[in-house]
Structure formats: C-alpha cells, structure tokens
PDB file of C-alpha atoms in Angstrom:
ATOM      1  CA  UNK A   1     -27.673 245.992  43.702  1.00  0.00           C
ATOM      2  CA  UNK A   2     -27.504 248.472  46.639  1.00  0.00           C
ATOM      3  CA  UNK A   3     -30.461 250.425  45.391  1.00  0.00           C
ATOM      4  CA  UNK A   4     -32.441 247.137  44.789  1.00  0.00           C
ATOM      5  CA  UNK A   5     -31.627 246.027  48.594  1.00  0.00           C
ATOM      6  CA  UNK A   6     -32.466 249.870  50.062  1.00  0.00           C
ATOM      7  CA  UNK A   7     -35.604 249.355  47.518  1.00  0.00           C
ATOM      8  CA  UNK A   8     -36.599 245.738  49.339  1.00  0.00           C
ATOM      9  CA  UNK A   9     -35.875 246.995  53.222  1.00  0.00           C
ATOM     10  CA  UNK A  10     -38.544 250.393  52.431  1.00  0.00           C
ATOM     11  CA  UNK A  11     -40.555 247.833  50.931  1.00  0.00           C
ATOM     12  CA  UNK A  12     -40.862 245.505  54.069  1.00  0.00           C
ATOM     13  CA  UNK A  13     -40.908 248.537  56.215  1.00  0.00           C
ATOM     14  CA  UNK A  14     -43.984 249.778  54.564  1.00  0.00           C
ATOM     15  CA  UNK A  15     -45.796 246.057  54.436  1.00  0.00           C
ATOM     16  CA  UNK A  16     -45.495 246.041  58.096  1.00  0.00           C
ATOM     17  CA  UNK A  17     -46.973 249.106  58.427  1.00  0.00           C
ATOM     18  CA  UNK A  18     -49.888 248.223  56.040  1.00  0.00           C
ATOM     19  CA  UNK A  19     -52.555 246.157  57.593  1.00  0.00           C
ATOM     20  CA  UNK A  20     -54.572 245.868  54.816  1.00  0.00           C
ATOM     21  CA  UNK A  21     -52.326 244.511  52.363  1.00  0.00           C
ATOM     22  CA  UNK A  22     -50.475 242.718  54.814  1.00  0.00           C
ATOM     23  CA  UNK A  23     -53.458 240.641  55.884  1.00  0.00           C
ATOM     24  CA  UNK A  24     -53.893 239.201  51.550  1.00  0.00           C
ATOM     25  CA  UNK A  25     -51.281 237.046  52.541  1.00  0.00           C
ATOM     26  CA  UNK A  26     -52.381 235.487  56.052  1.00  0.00           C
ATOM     27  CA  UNK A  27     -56.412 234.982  55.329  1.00  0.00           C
ATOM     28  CA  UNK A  28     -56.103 232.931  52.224  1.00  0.00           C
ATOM     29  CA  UNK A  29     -53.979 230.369  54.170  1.00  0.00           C
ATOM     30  CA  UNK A  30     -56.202 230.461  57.061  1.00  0.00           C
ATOM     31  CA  UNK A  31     -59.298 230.363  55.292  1.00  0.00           C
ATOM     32  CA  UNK A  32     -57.813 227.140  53.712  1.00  0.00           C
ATOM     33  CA  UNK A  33     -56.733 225.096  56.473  1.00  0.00           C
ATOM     34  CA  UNK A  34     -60.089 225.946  58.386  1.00  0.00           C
ATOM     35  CA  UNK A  35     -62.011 224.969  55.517  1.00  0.00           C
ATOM     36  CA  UNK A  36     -59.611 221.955  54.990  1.00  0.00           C
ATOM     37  CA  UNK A  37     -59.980 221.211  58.480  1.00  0.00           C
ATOM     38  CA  UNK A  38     -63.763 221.156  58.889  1.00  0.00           C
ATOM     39  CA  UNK A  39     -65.140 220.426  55.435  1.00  0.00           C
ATOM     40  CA  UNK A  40     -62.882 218.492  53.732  1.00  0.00           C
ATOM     41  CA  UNK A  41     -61.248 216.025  56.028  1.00  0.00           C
ATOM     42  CA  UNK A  42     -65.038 215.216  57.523  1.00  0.00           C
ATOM     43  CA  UNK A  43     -65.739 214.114  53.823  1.00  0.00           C
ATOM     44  CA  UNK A  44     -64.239 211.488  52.444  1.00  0.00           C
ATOM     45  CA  UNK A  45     -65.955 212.186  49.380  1.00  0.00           C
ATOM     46  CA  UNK A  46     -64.144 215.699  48.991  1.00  0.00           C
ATOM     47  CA  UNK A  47     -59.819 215.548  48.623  1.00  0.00           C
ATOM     48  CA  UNK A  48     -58.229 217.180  51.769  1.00  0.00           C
ATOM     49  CA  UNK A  49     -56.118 219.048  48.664  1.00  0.00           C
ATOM     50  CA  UNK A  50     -59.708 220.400  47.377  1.00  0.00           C
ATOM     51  CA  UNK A  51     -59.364 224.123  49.228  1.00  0.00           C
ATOM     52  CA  UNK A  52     -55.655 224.335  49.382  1.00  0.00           C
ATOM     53  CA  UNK A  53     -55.553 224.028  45.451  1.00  0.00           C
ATOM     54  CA  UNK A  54     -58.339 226.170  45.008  1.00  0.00           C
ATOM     55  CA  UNK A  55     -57.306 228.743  47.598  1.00  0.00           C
ATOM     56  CA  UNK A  56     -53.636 228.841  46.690  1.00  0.00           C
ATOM     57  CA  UNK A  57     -54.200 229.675  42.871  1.00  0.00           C
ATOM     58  CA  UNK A  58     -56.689 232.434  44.203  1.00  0.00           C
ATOM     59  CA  UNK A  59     -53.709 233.918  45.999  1.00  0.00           C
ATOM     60  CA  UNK A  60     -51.299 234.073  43.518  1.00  0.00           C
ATOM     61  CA  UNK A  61     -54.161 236.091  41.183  1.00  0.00           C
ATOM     62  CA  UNK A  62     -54.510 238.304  43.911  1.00  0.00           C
ATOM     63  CA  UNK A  63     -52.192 238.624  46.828  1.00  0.00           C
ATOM     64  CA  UNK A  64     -48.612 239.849  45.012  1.00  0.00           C
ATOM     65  CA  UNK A  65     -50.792 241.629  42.383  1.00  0.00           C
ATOM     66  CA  UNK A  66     -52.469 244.287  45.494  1.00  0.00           C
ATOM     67  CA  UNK A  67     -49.187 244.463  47.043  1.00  0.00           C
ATOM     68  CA  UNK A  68     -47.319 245.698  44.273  1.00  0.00           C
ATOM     69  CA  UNK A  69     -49.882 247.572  42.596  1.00  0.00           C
ATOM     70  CA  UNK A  70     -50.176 249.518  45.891  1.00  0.00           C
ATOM     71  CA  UNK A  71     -46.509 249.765  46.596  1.00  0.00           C
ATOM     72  CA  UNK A  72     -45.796 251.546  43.290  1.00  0.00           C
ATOM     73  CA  UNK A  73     -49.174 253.683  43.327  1.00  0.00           C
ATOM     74  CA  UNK A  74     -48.052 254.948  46.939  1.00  0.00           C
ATOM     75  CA  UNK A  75     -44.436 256.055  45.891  1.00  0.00           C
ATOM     76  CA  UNK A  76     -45.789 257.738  42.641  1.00  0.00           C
ATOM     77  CA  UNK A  77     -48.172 259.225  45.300  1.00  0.00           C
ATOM     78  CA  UNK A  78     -45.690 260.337  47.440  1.00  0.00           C
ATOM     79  CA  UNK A  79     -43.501 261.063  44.734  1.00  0.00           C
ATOM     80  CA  UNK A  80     -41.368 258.684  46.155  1.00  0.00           C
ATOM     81  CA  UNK A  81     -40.841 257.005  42.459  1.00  0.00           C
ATOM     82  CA  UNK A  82     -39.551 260.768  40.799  1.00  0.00           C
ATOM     83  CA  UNK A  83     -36.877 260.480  43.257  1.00  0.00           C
ATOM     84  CA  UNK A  84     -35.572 256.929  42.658  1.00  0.00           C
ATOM     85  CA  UNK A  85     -35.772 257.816  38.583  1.00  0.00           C
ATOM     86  CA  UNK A  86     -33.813 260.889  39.222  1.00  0.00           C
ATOM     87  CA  UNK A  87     -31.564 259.158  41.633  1.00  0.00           C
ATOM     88  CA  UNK A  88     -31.134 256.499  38.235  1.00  0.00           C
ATOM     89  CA  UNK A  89     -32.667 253.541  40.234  1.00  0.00           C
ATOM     90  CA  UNK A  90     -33.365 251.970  37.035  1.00  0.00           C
ATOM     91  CA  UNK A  91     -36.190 249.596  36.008  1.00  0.00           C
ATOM     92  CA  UNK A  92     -34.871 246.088  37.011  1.00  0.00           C
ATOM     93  CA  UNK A  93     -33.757 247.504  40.374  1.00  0.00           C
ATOM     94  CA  UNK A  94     -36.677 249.109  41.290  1.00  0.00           C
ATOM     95  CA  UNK A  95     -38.772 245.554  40.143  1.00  0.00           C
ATOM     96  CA  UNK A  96     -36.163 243.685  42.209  1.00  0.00           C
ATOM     97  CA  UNK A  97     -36.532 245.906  45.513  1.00  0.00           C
ATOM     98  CA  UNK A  98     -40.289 245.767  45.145  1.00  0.00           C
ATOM     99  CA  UNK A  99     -40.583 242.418  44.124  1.00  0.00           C
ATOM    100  CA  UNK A 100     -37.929 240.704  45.768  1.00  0.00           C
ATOM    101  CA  UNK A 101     -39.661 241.369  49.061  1.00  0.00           C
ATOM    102  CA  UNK A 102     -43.269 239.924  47.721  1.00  0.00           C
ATOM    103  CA  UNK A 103     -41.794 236.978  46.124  1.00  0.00           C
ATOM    104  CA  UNK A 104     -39.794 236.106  49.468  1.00  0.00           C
ATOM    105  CA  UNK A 105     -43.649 236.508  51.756  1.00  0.00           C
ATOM    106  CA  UNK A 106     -45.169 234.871  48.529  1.00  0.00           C
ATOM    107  CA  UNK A 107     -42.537 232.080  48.695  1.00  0.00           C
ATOM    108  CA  UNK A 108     -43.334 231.664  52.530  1.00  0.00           C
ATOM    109  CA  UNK A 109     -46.973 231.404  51.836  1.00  0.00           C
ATOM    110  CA  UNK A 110     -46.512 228.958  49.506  1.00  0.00           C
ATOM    111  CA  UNK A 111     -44.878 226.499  51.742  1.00  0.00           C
ATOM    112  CA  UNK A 112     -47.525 226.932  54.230  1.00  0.00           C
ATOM    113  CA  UNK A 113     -50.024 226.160  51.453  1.00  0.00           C
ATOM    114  CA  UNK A 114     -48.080 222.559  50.215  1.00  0.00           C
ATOM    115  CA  UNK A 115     -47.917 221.701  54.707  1.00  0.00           C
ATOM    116  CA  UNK A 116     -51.960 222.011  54.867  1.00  0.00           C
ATOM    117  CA  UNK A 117     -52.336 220.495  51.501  1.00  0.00           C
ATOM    118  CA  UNK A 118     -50.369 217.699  52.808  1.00  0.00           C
ATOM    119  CA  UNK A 119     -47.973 217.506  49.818  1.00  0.00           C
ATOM    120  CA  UNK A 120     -44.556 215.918  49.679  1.00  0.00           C
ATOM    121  CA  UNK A 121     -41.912 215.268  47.972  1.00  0.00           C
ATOM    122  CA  UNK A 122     -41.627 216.145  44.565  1.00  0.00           C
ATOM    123  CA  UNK A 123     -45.441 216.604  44.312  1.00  0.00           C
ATOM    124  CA  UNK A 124     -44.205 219.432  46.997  1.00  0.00           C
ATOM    125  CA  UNK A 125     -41.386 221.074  45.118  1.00  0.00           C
ATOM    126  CA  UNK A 126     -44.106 221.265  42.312  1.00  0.00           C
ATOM    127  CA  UNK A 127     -46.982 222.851  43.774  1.00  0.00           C
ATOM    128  CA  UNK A 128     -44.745 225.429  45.855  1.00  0.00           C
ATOM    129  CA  UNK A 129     -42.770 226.040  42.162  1.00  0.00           C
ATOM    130  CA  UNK A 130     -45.414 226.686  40.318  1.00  0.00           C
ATOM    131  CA  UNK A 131     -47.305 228.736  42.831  1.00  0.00           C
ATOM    132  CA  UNK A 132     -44.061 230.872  43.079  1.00  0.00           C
ATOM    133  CA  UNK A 133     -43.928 231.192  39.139  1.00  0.00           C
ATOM    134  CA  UNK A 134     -47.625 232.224  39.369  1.00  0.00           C
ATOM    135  CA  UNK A 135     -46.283 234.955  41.687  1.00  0.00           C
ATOM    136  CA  UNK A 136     -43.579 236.169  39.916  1.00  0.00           C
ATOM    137  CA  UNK A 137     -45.912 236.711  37.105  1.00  0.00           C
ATOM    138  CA  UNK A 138     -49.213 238.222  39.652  1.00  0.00           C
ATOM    139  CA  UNK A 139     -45.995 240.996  40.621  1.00  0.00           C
ATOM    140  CA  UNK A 140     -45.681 241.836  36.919  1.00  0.00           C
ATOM    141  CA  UNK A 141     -49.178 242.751  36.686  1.00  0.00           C
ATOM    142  CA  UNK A 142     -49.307 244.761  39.584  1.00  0.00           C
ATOM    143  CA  UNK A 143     -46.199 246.551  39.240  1.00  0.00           C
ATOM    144  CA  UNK A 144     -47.103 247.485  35.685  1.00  0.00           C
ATOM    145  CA  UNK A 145     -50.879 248.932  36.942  1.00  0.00           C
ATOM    146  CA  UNK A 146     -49.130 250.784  39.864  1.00  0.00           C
ATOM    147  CA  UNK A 147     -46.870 252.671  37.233  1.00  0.00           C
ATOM    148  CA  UNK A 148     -49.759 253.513  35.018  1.00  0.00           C
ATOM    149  CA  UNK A 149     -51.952 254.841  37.724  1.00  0.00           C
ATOM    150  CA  UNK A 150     -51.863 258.402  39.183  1.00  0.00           C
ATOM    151  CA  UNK A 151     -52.603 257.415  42.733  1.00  0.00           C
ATOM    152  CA  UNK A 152     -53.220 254.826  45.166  1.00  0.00           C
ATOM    153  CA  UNK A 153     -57.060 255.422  44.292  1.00  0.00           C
ATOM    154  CA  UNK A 154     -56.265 255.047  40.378  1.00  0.00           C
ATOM    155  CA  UNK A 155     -54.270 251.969  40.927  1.00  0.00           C
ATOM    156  CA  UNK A 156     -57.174 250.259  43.310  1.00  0.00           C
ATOM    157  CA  UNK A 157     -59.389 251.482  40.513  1.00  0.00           C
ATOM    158  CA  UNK A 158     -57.372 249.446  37.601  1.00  0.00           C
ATOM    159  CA  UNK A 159     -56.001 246.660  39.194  1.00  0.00           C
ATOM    160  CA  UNK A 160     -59.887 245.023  41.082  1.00  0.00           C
ATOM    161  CA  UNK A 161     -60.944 243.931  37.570  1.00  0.00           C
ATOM    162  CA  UNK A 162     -57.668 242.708  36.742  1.00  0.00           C
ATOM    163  CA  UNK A 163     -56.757 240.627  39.459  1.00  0.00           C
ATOM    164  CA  UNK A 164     -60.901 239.492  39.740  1.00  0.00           C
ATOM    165  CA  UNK A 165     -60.301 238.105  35.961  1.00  0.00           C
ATOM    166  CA  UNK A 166     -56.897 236.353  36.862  1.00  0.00           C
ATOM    167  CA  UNK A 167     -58.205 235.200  40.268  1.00  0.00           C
ATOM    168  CA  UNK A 168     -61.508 233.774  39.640  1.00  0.00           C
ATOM    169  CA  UNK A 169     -61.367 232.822  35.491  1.00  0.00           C
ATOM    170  CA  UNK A 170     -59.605 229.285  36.108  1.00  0.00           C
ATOM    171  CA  UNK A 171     -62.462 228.638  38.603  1.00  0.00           C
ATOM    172  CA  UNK A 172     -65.203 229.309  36.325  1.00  0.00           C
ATOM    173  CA  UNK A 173     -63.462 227.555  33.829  1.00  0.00           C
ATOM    174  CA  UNK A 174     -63.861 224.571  35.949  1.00  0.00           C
ATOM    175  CA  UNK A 175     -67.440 224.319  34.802  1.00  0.00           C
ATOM    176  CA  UNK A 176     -67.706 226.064  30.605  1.00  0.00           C
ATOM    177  CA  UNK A 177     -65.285 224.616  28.064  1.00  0.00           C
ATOM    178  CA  UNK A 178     -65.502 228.102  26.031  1.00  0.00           C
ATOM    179  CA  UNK A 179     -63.661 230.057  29.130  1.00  0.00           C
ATOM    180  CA  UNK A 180     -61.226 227.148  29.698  1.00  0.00           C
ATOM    181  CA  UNK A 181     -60.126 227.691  25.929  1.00  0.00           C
ATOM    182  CA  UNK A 182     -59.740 231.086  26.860  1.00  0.00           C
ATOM    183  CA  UNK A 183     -58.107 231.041  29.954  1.00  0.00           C
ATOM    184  CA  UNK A 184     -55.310 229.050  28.880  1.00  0.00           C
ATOM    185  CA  UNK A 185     -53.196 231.853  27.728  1.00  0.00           C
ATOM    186  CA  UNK A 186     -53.460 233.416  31.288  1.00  0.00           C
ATOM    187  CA  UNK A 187     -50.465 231.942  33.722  1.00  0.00           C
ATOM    188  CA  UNK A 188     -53.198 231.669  36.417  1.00  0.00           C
ATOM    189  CA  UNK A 189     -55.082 229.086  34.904  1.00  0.00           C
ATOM    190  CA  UNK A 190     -51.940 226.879  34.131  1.00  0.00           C
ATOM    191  CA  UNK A 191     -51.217 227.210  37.978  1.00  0.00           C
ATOM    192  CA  UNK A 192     -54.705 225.641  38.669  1.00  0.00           C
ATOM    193  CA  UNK A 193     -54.090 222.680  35.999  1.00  0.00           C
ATOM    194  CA  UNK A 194     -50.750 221.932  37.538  1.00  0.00           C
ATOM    195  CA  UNK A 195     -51.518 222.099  41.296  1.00  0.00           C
ATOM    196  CA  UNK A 196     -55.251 220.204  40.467  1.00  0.00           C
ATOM    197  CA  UNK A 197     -53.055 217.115  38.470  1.00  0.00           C
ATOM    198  CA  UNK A 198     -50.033 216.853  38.774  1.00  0.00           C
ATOM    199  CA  UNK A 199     -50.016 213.669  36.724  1.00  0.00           C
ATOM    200  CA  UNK A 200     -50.795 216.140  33.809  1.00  0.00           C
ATOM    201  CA  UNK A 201     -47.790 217.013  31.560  1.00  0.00           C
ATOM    202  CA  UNK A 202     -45.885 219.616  33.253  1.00  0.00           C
ATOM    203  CA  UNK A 203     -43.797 221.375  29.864  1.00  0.00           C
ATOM    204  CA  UNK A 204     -46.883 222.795  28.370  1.00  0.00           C
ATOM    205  CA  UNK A 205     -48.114 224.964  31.570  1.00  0.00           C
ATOM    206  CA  UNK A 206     -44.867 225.789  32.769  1.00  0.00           C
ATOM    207  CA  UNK A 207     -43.913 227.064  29.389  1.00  0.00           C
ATOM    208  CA  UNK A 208     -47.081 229.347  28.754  1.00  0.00           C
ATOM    209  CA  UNK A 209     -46.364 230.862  32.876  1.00  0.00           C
ATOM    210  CA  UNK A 210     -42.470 231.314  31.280  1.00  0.00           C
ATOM    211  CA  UNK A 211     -43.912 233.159  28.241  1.00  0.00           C
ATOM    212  CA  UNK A 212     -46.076 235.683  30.438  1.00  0.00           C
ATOM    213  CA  UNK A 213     -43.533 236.393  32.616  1.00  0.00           C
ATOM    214  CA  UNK A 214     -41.617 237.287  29.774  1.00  0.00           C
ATOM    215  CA  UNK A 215     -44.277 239.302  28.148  1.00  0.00           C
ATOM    216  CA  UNK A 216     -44.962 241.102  31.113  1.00  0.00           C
ATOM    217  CA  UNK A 217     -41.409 242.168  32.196  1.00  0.00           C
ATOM    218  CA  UNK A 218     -40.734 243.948  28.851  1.00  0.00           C
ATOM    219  CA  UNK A 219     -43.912 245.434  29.098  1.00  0.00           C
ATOM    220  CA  UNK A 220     -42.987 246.817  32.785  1.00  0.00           C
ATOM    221  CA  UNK A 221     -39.724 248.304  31.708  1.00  0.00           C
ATOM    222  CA  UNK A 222     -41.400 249.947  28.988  1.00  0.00           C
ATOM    223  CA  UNK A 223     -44.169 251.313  30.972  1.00  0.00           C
ATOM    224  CA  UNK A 224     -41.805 252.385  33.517  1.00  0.00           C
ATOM    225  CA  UNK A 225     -39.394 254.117  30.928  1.00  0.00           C
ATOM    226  CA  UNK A 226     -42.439 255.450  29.339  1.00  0.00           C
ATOM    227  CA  UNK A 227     -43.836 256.742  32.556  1.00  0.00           C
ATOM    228  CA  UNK A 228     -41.429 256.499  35.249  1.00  0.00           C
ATOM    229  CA  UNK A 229     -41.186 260.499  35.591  1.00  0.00           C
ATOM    230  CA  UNK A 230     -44.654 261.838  34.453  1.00  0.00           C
ATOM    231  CA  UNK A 231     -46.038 261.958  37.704  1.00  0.00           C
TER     232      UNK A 231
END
C-alpha cells in the first residue's frame, strides 16, 4: 500500500499543478448552481434539481475520465509509468494511487452537487452514491485510454469521443426511445435514471454500474499487463 499512497500524493501534486484539468471539477458545479440560481428557482415550472441532475451526470462522463486519462498519458510520456512497472508497482496499486486521489475530489464534488440540488436525507446518500459509482467507473475508462495511448496528445485524441458518448448519450436519450435502449448498458445513463427518479427501482441501475465497473477493471489490468512496459 506504500506505493499506492506515494502513487496518490504525485497524483495530487500534479492536479494542483494542472489548471486545466483541475478546473473539470470546479465549472460543472458552478455552472450548476448559477444556472440553478437564475433559471430554475425563477421558474416554478422548471425543478430547482433540473441542472444539478443534468450537470452532475455530465461530470461523472467527463471529469474523472480527463483526469485519469491525462495522468497515465503524462507518466507514459515522461516515462514515469516504465519506472513504477520496473519498480513492480503493480496494476491495482498504480489504479489505487491514481484513482484514489480522483475518487476522493470526485467524492467532494459530489456533495457539493446533492447541497445545490437541495437533497437530503436518504434521497442524499443516493444521489452522492451513485454519482460516486458513476465515477469509479468514468476512472476505469480513462485509466484504460491513458495506458493505450502513446502520449498525452494520443490519449486527448482517444478519450474526446469517448467521454462525448458517455457524457452526452443519456441526454439525448431523454428525447429518442432507440438511443435510450441503447444507452442502458452504459453506467452513465443508469446514473441519470437514478438521480432524475429516485422513486424508480434502484437494484436494476445499480447492478448494470456494478457490472461495468467490473468489466472495466479486468480490462485495465489486462491492458496494463499487456502494455504497461511498451512505451
């Protein structure tokens, strides 16, 4: 556990650092509560959840995805990812380290989502839960791309149309039946159906997140086995 711990200080050493990245997880928020704030709550026909929900299920298709993706891409980069391999950092420390430290700003985010939303109680623990599930799962995806790309470049490259799909399907689903049949299979649409009802059975969604974030762990240690020192 050492290595995943020297893994997650680097990690928020180099998000500090990075302006870019760092800023995915402060304008979603903000563009939320403003919109919240001046749209919503000045129309009673519109829920003051409406941009939180729709906001906070962008985020988790998007935020932990970039930061990951370009966390990994950068060490490969600066062959900062040979070392750890050779060092024998393996594959669940390494996803820890990384991880660990975009699930805890991820986890943050969330509650700051479920305040503006104006969630509580168990309706709370939900939408934060599920939002931090959606993340787990958005870190998968990422940290798989940033093995499999070259460079920083590559990575950008791959993981646009990726997280554009995961972000912005459920919302288009909204509105054709054909892409909602679809989308089901993706986590990120069963993070919009939960935080949208939450009167909605909860087993079905939670257990289709569950299976991705199975499916995409094994296939992240395999990538990473595969090509952890071809750099």
């Amino acid at each position: 556990m050492r290595s995943a711990k020297a893994i997650f200080i680097k990690q928020m050493k180099d998000t500090l650092k990075n302006r870019m990245v760092l800023t995915q997880f402060i304008i979603f928020p903000v563009v939320a509560f403003v919109m919240t704030e001046l749209v919503a709550k000045a129309d009673a026909t519109i829920p003051n959840s409406l941009f939180v929900t729709m906001f906070a299920a962008m985020f988790v298709g998007m935020a932990p995805l970039i930061m990951t993706n370009t966390a990994i891409a950068e060490d490969k980069e600066h062959k900062s990812l040979r070392f750890l391999v050779m060092a024998g950092v393996k594959p669940y420390e390494y996803l820890l380290g990384i991880g660990g430290f975009v699930l805890l700003i991820c986890s943050l985010v969330s509650f700051v989502f479920g305040l503006i939303g104006g969630f509580t109680g168990m309706e709370f623990v939900k939408f934060v839960s599920v939002l931090i599930l959606g993340s787990v799962a958005s870190a998968l995806v990422g940290s798989t791309i940033g093995v499999l790309s070259k460079n920083q470049q590559a990575a950008t490259a791959i993981g646009t149309p990726v997280f554009m799909v995961l972000a912005f399907t459920p919302m288009i689903a909204n509105f054709n039946e054909t892409i909602a049949k679809v989308a089901n299979v993706f986590y990120t649409q069963q993070v919009n159906v939960i935080v949208n009802d939450f009167s909605t059975g909860m087993i079905k969604p939670f257990l289709i997140i569950l299976a991705n974030i199975v499916i995409l762990t094994v296939l992240f240690v395999l990538v990473y086995k595969k090509k952890g020192l071809k750099i």
